[in-house]
Coordinates of C-alpha atoms and ligand atoms in Angstrom, one line a residue:
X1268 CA -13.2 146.8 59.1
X1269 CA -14.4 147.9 62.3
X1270 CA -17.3 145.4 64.2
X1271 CA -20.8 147.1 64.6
X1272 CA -24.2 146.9 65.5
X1273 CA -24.8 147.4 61.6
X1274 CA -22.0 145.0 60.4
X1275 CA -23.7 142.3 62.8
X1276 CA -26.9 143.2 61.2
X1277 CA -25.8 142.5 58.0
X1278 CA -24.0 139.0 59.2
X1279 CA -27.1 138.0 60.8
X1280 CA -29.3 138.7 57.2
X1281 CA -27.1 136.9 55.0
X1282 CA -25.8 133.5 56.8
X1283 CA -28.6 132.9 58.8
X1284 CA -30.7 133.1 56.1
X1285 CA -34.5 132.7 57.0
X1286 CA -33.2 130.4 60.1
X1287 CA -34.7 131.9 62.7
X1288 CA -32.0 132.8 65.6
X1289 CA -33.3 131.3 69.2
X1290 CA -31.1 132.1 72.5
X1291 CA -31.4 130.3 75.5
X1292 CA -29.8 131.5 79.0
X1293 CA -31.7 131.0 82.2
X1294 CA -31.6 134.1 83.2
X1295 CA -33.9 136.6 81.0
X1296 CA -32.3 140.1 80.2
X1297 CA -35.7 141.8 81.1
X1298 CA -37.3 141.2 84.5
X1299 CA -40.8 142.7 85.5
X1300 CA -41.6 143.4 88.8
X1301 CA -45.1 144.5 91.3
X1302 CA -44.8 147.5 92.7
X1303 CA -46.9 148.8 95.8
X1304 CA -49.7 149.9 94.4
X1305 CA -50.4 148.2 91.5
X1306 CA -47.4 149.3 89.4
X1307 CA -44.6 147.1 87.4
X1308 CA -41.9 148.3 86.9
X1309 CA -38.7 146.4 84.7
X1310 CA -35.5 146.0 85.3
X1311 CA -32.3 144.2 84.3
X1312 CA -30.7 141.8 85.7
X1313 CA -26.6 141.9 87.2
X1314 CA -25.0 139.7 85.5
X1315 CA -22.8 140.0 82.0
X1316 CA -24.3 137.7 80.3
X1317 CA -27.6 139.6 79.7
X1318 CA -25.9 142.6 79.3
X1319 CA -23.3 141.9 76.8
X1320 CA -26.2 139.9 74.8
X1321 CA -28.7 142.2 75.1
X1322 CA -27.2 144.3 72.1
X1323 CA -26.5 140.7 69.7
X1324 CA -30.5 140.5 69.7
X1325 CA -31.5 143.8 69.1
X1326 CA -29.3 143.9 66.1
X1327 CA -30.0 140.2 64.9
X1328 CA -33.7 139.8 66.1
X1329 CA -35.1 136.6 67.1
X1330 CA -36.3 134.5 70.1
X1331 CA -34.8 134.5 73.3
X1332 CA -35.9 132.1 75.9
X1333 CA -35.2 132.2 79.6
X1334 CA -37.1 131.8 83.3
X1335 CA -39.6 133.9 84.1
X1336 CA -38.1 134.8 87.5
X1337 CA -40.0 138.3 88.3
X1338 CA -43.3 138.6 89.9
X1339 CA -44.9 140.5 87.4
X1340 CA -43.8 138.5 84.6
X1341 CA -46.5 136.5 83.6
X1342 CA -49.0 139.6 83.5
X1343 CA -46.8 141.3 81.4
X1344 CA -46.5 138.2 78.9
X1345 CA -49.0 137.0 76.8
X1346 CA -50.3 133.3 77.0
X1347 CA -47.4 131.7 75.3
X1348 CA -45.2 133.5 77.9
X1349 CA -44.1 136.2 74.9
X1350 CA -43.4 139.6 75.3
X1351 CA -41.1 141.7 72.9
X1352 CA -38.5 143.8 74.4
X1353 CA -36.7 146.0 74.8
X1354 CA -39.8 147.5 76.4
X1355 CA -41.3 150.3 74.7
X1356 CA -39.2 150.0 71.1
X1357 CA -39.0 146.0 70.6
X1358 CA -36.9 144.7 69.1
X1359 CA -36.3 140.9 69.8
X1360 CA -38.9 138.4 71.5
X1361 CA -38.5 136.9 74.8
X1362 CA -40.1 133.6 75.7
X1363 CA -40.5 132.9 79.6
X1364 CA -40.7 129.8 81.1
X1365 CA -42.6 129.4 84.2
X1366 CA -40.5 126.9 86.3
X1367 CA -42.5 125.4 89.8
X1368 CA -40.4 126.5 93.0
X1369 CA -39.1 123.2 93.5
X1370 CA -37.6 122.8 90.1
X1371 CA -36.0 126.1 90.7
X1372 CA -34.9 125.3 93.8
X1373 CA -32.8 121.6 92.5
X1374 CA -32.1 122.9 89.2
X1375 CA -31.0 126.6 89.5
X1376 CA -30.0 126.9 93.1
X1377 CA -29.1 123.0 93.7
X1378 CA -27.4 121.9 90.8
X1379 CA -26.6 124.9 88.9
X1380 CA -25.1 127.2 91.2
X1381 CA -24.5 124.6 94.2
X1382 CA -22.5 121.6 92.2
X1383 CA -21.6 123.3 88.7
X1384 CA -20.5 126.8 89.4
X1385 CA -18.3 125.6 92.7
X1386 CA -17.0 122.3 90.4
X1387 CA -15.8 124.9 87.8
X1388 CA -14.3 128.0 89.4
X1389 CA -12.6 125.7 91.7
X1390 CA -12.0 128.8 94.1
X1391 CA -12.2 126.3 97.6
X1392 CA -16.2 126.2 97.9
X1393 CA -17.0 122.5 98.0
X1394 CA -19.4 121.4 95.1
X1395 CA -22.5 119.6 96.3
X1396 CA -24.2 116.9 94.7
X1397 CA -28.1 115.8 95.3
X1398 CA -29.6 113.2 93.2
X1399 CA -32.6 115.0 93.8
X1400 CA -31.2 118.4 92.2
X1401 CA -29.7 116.3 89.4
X1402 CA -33.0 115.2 88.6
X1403 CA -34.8 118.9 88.8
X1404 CA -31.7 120.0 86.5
X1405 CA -33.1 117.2 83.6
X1406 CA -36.1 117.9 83.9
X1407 CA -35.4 121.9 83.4
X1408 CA -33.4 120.9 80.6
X1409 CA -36.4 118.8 78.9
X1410 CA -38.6 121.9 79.6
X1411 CA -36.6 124.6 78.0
X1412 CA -36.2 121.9 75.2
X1413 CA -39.9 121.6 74.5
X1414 CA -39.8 125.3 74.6
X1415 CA -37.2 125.6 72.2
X1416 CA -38.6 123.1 70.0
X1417 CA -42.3 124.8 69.8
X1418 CA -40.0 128.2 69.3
X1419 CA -38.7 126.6 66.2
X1420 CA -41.2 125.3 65.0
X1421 CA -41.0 123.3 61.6
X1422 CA -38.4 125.6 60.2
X1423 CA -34.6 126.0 60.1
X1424 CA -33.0 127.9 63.1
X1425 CA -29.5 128.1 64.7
X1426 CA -29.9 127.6 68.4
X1427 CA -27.3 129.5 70.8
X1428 CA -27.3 127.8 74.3
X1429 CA -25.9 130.0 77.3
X1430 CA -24.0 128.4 80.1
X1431 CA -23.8 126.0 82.7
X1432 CA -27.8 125.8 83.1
X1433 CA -28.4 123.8 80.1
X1434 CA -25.2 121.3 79.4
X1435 CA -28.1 118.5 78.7
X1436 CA -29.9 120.3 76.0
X1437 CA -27.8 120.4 73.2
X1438 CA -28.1 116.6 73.2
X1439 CA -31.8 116.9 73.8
X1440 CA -32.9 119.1 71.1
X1441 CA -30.5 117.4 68.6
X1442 CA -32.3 113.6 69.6
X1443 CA -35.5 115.6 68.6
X1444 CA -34.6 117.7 65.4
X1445 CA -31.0 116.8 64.3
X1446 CA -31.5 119.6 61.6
X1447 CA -31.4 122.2 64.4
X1448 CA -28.0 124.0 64.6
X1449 CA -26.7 124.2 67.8
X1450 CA -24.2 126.1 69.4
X1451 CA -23.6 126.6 73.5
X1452 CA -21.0 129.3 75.0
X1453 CA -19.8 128.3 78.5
X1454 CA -19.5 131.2 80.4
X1455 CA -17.4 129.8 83.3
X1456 CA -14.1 128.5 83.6
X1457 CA -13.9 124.5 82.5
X1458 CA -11.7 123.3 84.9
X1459 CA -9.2 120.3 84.8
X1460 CA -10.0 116.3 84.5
X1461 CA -8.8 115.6 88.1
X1462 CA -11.6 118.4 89.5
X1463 CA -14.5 117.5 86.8
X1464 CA -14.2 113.6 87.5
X1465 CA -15.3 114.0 91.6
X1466 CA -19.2 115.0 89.6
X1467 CA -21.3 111.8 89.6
X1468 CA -22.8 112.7 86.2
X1469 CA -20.0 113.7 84.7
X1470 CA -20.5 111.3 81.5
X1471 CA -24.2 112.5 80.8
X1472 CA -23.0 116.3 80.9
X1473 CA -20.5 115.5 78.6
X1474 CA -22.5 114.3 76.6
X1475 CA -25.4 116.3 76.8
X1476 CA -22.8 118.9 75.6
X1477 CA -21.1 116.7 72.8
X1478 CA -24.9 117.4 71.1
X1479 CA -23.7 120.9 70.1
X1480 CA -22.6 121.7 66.5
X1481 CA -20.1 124.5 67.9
X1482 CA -19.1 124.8 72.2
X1483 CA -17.1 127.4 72.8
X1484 CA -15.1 129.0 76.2
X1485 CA -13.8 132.2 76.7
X1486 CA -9.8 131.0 76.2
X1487 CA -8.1 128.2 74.6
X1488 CA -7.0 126.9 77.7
X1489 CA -10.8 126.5 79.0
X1490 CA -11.1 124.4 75.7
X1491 CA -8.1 122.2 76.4
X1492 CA -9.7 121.7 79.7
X1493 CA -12.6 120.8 78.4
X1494 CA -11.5 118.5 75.3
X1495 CA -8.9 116.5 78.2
X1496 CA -11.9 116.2 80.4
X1497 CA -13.8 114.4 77.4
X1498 CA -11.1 112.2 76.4
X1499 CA -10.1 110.8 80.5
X1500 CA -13.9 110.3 80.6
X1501 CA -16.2 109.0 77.4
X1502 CA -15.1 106.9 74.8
X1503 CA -15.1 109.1 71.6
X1504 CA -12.7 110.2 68.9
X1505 CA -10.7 113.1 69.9
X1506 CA -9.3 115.8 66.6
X1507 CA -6.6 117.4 68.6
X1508 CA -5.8 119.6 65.7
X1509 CA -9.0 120.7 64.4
X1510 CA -10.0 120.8 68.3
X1511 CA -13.2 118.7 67.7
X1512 CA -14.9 115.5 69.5
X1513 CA -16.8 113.3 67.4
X1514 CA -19.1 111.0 69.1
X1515 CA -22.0 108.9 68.1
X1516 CA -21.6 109.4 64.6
X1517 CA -21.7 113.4 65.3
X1518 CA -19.2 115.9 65.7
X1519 CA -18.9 119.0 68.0
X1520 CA -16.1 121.4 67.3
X1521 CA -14.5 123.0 70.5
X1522 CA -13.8 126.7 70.2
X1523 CA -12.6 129.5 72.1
X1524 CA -14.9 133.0 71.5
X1525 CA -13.6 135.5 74.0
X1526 CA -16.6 137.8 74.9
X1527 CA -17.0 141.6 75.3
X1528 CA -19.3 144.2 75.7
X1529 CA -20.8 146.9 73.7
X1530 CA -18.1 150.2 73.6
X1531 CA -20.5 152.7 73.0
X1532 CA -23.6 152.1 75.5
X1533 CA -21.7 153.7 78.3
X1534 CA -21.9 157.3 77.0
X1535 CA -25.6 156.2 76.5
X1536 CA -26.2 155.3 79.8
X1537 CA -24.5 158.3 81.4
X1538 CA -25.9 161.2 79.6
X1539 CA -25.6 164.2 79.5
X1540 CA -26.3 165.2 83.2
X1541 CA -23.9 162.3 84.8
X1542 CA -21.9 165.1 86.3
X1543 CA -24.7 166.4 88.0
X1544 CA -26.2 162.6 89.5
X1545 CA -22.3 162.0 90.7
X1546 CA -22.3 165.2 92.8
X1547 CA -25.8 163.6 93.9
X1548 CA -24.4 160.4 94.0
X1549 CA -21.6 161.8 96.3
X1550 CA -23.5 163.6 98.8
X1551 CA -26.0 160.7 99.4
X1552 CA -22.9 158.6 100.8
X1553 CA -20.5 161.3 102.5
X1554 CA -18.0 161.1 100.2
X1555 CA -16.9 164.7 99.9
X1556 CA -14.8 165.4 96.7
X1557 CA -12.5 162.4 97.4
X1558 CA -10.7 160.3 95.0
X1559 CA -13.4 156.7 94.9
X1560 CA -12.4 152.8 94.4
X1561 CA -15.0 151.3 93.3
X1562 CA -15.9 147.5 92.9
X1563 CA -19.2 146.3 90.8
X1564 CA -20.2 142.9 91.6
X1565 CA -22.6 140.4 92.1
X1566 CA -21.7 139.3 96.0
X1567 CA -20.5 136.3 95.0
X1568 CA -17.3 134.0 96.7
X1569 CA -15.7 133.8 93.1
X1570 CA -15.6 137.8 93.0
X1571 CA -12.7 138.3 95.6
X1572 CA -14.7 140.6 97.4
X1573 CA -13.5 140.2 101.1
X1574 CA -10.0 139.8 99.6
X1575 CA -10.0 143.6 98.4
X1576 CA -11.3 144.6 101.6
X1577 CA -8.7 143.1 103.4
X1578 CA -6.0 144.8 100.5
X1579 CA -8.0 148.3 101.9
X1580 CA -7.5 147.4 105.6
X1581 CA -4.0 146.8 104.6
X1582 CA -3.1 149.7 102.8
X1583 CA -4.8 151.8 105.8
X1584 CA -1.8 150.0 107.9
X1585 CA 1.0 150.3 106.1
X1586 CA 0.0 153.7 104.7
X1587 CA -1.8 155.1 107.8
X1588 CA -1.2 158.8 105.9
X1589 CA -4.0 157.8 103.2
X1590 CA -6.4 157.9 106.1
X1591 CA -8.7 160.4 105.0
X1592 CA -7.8 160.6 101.5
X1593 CA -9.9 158.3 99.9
X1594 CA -12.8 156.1 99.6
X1595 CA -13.7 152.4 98.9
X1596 CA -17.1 151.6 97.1
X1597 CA -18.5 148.6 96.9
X1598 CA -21.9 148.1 94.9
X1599 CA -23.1 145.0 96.0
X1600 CA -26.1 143.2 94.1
X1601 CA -27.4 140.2 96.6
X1602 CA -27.2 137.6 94.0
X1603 CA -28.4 133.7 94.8
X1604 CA -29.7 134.4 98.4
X1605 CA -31.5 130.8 99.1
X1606 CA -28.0 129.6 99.2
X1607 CA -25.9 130.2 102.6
X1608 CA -23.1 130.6 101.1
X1609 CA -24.3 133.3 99.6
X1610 CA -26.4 134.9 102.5
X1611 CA -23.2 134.3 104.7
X1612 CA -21.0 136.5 102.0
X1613 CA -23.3 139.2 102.4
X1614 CA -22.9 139.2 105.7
X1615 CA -19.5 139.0 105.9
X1616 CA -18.9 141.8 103.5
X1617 CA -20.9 144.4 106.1
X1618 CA -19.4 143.0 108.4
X1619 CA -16.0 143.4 107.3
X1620 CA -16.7 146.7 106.3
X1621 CA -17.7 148.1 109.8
X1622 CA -14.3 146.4 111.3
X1623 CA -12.6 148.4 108.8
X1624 CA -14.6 151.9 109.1
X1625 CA -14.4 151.2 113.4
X1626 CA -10.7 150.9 113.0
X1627 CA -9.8 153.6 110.4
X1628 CA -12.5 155.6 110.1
X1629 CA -13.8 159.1 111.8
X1630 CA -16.7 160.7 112.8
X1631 CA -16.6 162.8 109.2
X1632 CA -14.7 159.6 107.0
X1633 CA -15.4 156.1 106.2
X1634 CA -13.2 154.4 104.0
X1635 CA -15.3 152.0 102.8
X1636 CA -19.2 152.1 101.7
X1637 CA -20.8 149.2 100.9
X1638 CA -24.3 149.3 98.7
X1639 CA -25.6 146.0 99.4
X1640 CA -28.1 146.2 96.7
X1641 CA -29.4 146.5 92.8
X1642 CA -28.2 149.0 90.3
X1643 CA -29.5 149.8 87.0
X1644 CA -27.0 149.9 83.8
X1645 CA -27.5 154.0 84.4
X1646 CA -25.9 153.7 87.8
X1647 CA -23.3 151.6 87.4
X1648 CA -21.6 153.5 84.6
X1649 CA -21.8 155.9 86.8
X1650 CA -19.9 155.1 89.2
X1651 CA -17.3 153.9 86.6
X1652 CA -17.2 157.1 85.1
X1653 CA -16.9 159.1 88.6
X1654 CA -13.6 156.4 89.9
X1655 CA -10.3 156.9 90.2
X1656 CA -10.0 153.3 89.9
X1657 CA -12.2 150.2 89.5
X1658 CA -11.1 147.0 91.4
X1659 CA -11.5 143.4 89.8
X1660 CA -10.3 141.2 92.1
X1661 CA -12.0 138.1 91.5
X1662 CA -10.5 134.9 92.6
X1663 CA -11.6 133.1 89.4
X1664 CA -13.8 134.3 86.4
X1665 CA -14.1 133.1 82.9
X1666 CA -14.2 136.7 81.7
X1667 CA -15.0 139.3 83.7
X1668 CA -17.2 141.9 82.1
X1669 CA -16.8 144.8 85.1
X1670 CA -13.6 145.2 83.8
X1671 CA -14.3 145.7 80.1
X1672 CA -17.6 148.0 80.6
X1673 CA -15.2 150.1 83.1
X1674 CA -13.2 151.2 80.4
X1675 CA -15.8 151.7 77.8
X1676 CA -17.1 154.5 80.1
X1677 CA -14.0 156.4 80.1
X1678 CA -14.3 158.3 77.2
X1679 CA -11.9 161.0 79.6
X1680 CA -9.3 158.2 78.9
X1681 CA -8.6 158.5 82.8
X1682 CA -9.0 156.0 86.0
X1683 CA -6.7 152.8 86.6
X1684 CA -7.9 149.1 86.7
X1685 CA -6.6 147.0 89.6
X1686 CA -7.7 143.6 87.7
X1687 CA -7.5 139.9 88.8
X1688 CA -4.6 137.7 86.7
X1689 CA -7.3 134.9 86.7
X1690 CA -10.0 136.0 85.1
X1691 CA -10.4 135.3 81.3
X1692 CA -10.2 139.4 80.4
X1693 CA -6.8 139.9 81.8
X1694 CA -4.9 138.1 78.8
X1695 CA -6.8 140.8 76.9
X1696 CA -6.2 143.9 79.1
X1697 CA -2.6 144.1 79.9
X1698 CA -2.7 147.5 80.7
X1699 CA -4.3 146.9 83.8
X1700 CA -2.6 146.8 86.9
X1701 CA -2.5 143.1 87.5
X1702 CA -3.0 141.1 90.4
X1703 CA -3.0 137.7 92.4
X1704 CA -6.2 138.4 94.8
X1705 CA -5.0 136.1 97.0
X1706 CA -1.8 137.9 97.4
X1707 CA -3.5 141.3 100.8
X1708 CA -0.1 142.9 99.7
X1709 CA 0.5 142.6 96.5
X1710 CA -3.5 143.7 96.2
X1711 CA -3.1 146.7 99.1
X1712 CA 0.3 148.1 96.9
X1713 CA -2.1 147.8 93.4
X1714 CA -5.0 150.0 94.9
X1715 CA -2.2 152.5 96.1
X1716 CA -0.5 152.1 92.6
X1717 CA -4.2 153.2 91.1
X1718 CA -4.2 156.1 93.7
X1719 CA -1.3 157.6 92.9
X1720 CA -1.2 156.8 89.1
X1721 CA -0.2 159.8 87.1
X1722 CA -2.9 161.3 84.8
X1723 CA -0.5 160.7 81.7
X1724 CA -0.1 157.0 82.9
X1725 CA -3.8 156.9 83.5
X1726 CA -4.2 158.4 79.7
X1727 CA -1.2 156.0 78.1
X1728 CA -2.9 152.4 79.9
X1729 CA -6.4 153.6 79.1
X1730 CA -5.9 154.2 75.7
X1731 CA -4.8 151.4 74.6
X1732 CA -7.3 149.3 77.3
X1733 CA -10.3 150.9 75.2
X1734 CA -8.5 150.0 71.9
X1735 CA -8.8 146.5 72.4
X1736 CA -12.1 146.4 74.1
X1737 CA -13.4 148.7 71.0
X1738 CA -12.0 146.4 68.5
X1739 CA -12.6 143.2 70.1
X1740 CA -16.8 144.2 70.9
X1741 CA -19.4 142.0 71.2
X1742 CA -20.4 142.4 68.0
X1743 CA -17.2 140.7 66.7
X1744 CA -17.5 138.4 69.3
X1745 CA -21.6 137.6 68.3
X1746 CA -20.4 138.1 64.5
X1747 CA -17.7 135.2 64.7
X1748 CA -19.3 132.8 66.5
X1749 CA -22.7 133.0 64.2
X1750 CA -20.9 132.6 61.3
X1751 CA -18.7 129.5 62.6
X1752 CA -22.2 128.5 63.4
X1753 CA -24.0 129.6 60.6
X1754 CA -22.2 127.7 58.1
X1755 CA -23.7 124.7 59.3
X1756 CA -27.2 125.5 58.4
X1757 CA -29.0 123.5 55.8
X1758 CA -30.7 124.6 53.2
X1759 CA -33.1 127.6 54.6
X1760 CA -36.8 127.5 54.7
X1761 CA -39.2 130.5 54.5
X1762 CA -40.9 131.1 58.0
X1763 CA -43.0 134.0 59.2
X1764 CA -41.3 135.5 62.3
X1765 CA -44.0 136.2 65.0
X1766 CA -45.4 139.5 65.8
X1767 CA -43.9 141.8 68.3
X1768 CA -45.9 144.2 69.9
X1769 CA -44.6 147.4 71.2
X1770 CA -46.3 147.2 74.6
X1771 CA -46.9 144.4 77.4
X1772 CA -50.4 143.9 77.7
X1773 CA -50.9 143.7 82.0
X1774 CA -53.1 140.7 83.2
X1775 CA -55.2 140.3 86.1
X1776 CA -54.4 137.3 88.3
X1777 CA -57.8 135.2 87.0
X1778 CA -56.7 135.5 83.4
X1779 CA -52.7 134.1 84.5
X1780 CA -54.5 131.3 86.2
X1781 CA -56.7 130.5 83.3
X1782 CA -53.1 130.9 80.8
X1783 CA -51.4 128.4 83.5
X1784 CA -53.7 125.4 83.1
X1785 CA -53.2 125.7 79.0
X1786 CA -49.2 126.3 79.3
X1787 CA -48.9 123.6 81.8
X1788 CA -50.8 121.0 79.6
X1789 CA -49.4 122.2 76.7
X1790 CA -45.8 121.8 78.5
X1791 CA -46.8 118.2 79.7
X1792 CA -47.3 117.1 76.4
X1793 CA -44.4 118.4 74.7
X1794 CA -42.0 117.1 78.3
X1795 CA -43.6 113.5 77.4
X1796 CA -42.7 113.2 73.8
X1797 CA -38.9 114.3 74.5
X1798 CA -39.2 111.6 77.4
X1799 CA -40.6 109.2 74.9
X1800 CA -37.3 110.0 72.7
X1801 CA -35.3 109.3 75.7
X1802 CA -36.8 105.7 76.5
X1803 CA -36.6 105.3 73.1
X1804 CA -33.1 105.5 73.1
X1805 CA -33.2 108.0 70.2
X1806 CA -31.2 110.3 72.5
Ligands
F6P285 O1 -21.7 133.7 83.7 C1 -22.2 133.3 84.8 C2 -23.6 133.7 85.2 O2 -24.3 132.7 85.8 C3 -24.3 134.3 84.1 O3 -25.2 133.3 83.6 C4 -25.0 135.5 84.6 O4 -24.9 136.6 83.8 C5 -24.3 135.8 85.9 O5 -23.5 134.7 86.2 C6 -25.4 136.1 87.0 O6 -25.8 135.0 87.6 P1 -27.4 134.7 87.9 O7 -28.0 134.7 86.6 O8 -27.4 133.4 88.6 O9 -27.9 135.9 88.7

């Protein structure tokens, strides 16, 4: 039987129960921001995680909490920081929490994306560590915990933690309501004891993350990782098996969820006049009628994206007679710009990119375009939907969603996939043209393989490419790992869900401020009670 939006409905009713289903990812799928003039406008985030979520809580409902990271976001929230989304037809409720710009700073930028994501993609970026982020990370970790806890209230509720922000709140929110259910997908690689053990808090993430009822990674092997990781570092009983840890009397099964995305919002997205905004699309950046590469990424050092530009520079020397013949895209979102490696990527990337179009290009053809900036869902399907061929060439990903949604929007069943051997979705997509990024010619000979791929090959690959993705959705994916979850919840209470209204009320900035000395008390208190757990050693 075939996964749906309905099907997930229906697993969401009946084993959760009245538990009330509360997600938790730092970054919030809906982001409101000022325009000149008055305006707000909302817009989603890059990233897969919001995307391939997004869909789970429409169908299931619920809470979801995140950071308030846009400008406009707390006049468009109401005083507990809720607003119902999807705006305009709601559906779900998000929570925001306000973080100051120094815990942002240590705790998203420091210790999140400057020890963490390095220490797990292990792609030659060398993790830092600051005490001082270290201690913004806890303390983010006890905020979204009081948030989670008020969110939850007295009632029963399965609690799904997202990612590598929050590997101390499992622990947390179990010290303070050990009924809670609690389950945490890693969307990263885990990577291997030797390269974990250099992290000077290695013991309290582990077992911050030992709180969960359910932690799951994309692939097995991320779960072996993680499980050898545990057992060279805490003192706990291993179930090699049943893949489980059991710790201080509790036990955390280790599972791997492989995730997806939703096959059938592409056609949405593109509509019915996506032929017409291509030809649009095409003018705007001089690129003719020409067969298009394209690459959809956050610029980030795990993506490969200086790699592929060095397989285009390649291909333009060994094959100087494709000089002309095509183009390179790349849609760039800036993504985590206060840190330099980061700023220094974007750079780079223009930079490379006017070596290459000073080298090969002419006054009427550039090989490569590079859109150092934001696209909406609308856009970036696209651009999928107008390729010859998308190219995935990232030096390390857990998953790898640009790969999946690229061939959910070929309904034409044509385009080829130049895709990375180490990301998580290749195991799953064979029929992409595989590659080691690392490898300029065995990357330059893929991107002419998707060039001159036959329409019949194109047809035969793709196929089977949107078979699996169709079966293997994120509604299967959701539906699964609820249900491993669900069957942990006690006995379920009745509790009245809270009201969603259809439209964000706008705020002026006196009635924010006057919100902001409430929230801020009312955070305070509930920060000090889970920091009285803590001394108390209940945690
Ligand atoms: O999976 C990794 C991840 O951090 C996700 O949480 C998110 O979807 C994506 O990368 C984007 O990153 P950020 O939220 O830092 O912009």
């Amino acid at each position: 039987m075939a996964w749906t939006k309905e099907r997930l409905e229906a697993i969401a009713g009946t084993r959760l129960g009245s538990a009330k289903l509360i997600v938790v990812s730092n970054r919030e799928p809906y982001i409101h921001r000022n325009l000149p003039g008055g305006e707000v406008e909302c817009i989603r985030p890059a990233g897969g995680l919001t995307t391939a979520l997004d869909p789970v809580m429409r169908a299931c409902g619920g809470v979801w909490v995140a950071h308030g990271s846009g400008n406009a976001d707390r006049r468009t929230a109401d005083s507990r920081g809720h607003i119902g989304v999807p705006p305009g037809d709601p559906s779900y409720l998000l929570r925001r929490v306000w973080l100051t710009p120094e815990d942002e700073a240590g705790y998203y930028y420091g210790f999140s994306n400057g020890s963490l994501w390095p220490l797990c993609h292990q792609v030659y970026c060398r993790p830092s560590f600051s005490p001082d982020h270290w201690e913004a990370y806890k303390r983010v970790n006890e905020q979204f915990a009081a948030a989670v806890l008020q969110e939850a209230g007295k009632g029963p509720a399965v609690v799904f933690v997202q990612d590598y922000h929050f590997a101390l709140l499992p622990k947390l929110l179990k010290a303070a309501r050990p009924d809670l259910v609690v389950a945490h997908f890693w969307h990263i690689p885990w990577p291997n004891p030797e390269t974990f053990r250099v992290c000077p808090w290695a013991s309290e993430i582990l077992q911050g993350m030992l709180g969960n009822d359910l932690l799951s990674f994309h692939t097995q092997y991320h779960c072996n990782n993680f499980l050898e990781t545990v057992d060279r570092t805490l003192e706990c009983r291993l179930d090699r098996e049943h893949f489980g840890v059991t710790s201080g009397g509790r036990h955390c099964r280790v599972r791997p969820f492989p995730i997806s995305v939703d096959p059938e919002l592409a056609e949405t997205y593109l509509g019915d006049d996506w032929e017409q905004r291509a030809a649009g699309l095409r003018q705007r950046h001089g690129l003719g009628d020409l067969p298009v590469l394209v690459g959809v990424d956050r610029v980030d050092y795990t993506k490969g994206i200086p790699e592929r530009l060095a397989a285009v520079n390649r291909l333009l020397v060994r094959h100087p007679e494709w000089k002309g013949r095509f183009h390179f895209l790349q849609a760039g979102a800036p993504s985590r710009t206060d840190l330099p490696e980061y700023r220094d990527l974007n750079i780079r990337v223009a930079e490379l990119t006017e070596t290459i179009n000073r080298e090969h290009g002419t006054p009427d053809w550039k090989p490569v375009v590079f859109l150092n900036e934001h696209f909406g869902l609308e856009d970036i399907t696209l651009l999928y939907r107008m390729a010859a061929g998308c190219v995935v060439s990232c030096l390390h990903d857990g998953m790898n969603l640009v790969a999946k949604e690229f061939v959910t929007s070929r309904p034409d069943e044509g385009g080829a996939l130049v895709l990375s051997r180490f990301t998580g979705a290749a195991s799953e997509l064979t029929d992409a043209v595989l590659v080691n990024p690392f490898d300029v010619d065995e990357l330059a000979d893929a991107l002419l393989t998707a060039l001159t791929m036959s329409p019949d090959e194109q047809r035969r690959r793709m196929r089977r490419m949107r078979k699996q993705v169709a079966d293997h959705n994120i509604y299967r994916w959701a539906g699964m790992l609820l249900s491993e979850a669900a069957k942990l919840v006690d006995e379920p209470l009745d509790e009245l869900e809270p009201e969603i209204s259809p439209e964000p009320d706008i705020k002026t900035e006196s009635e924010i401020e006057e919100i902001d000395s409430q929230e801020v008390n009312g955070m305070i208190a509930s920060a000090t009670a889970l920091s009285l757990i803590h001394l108390m050693g209940a945690s």
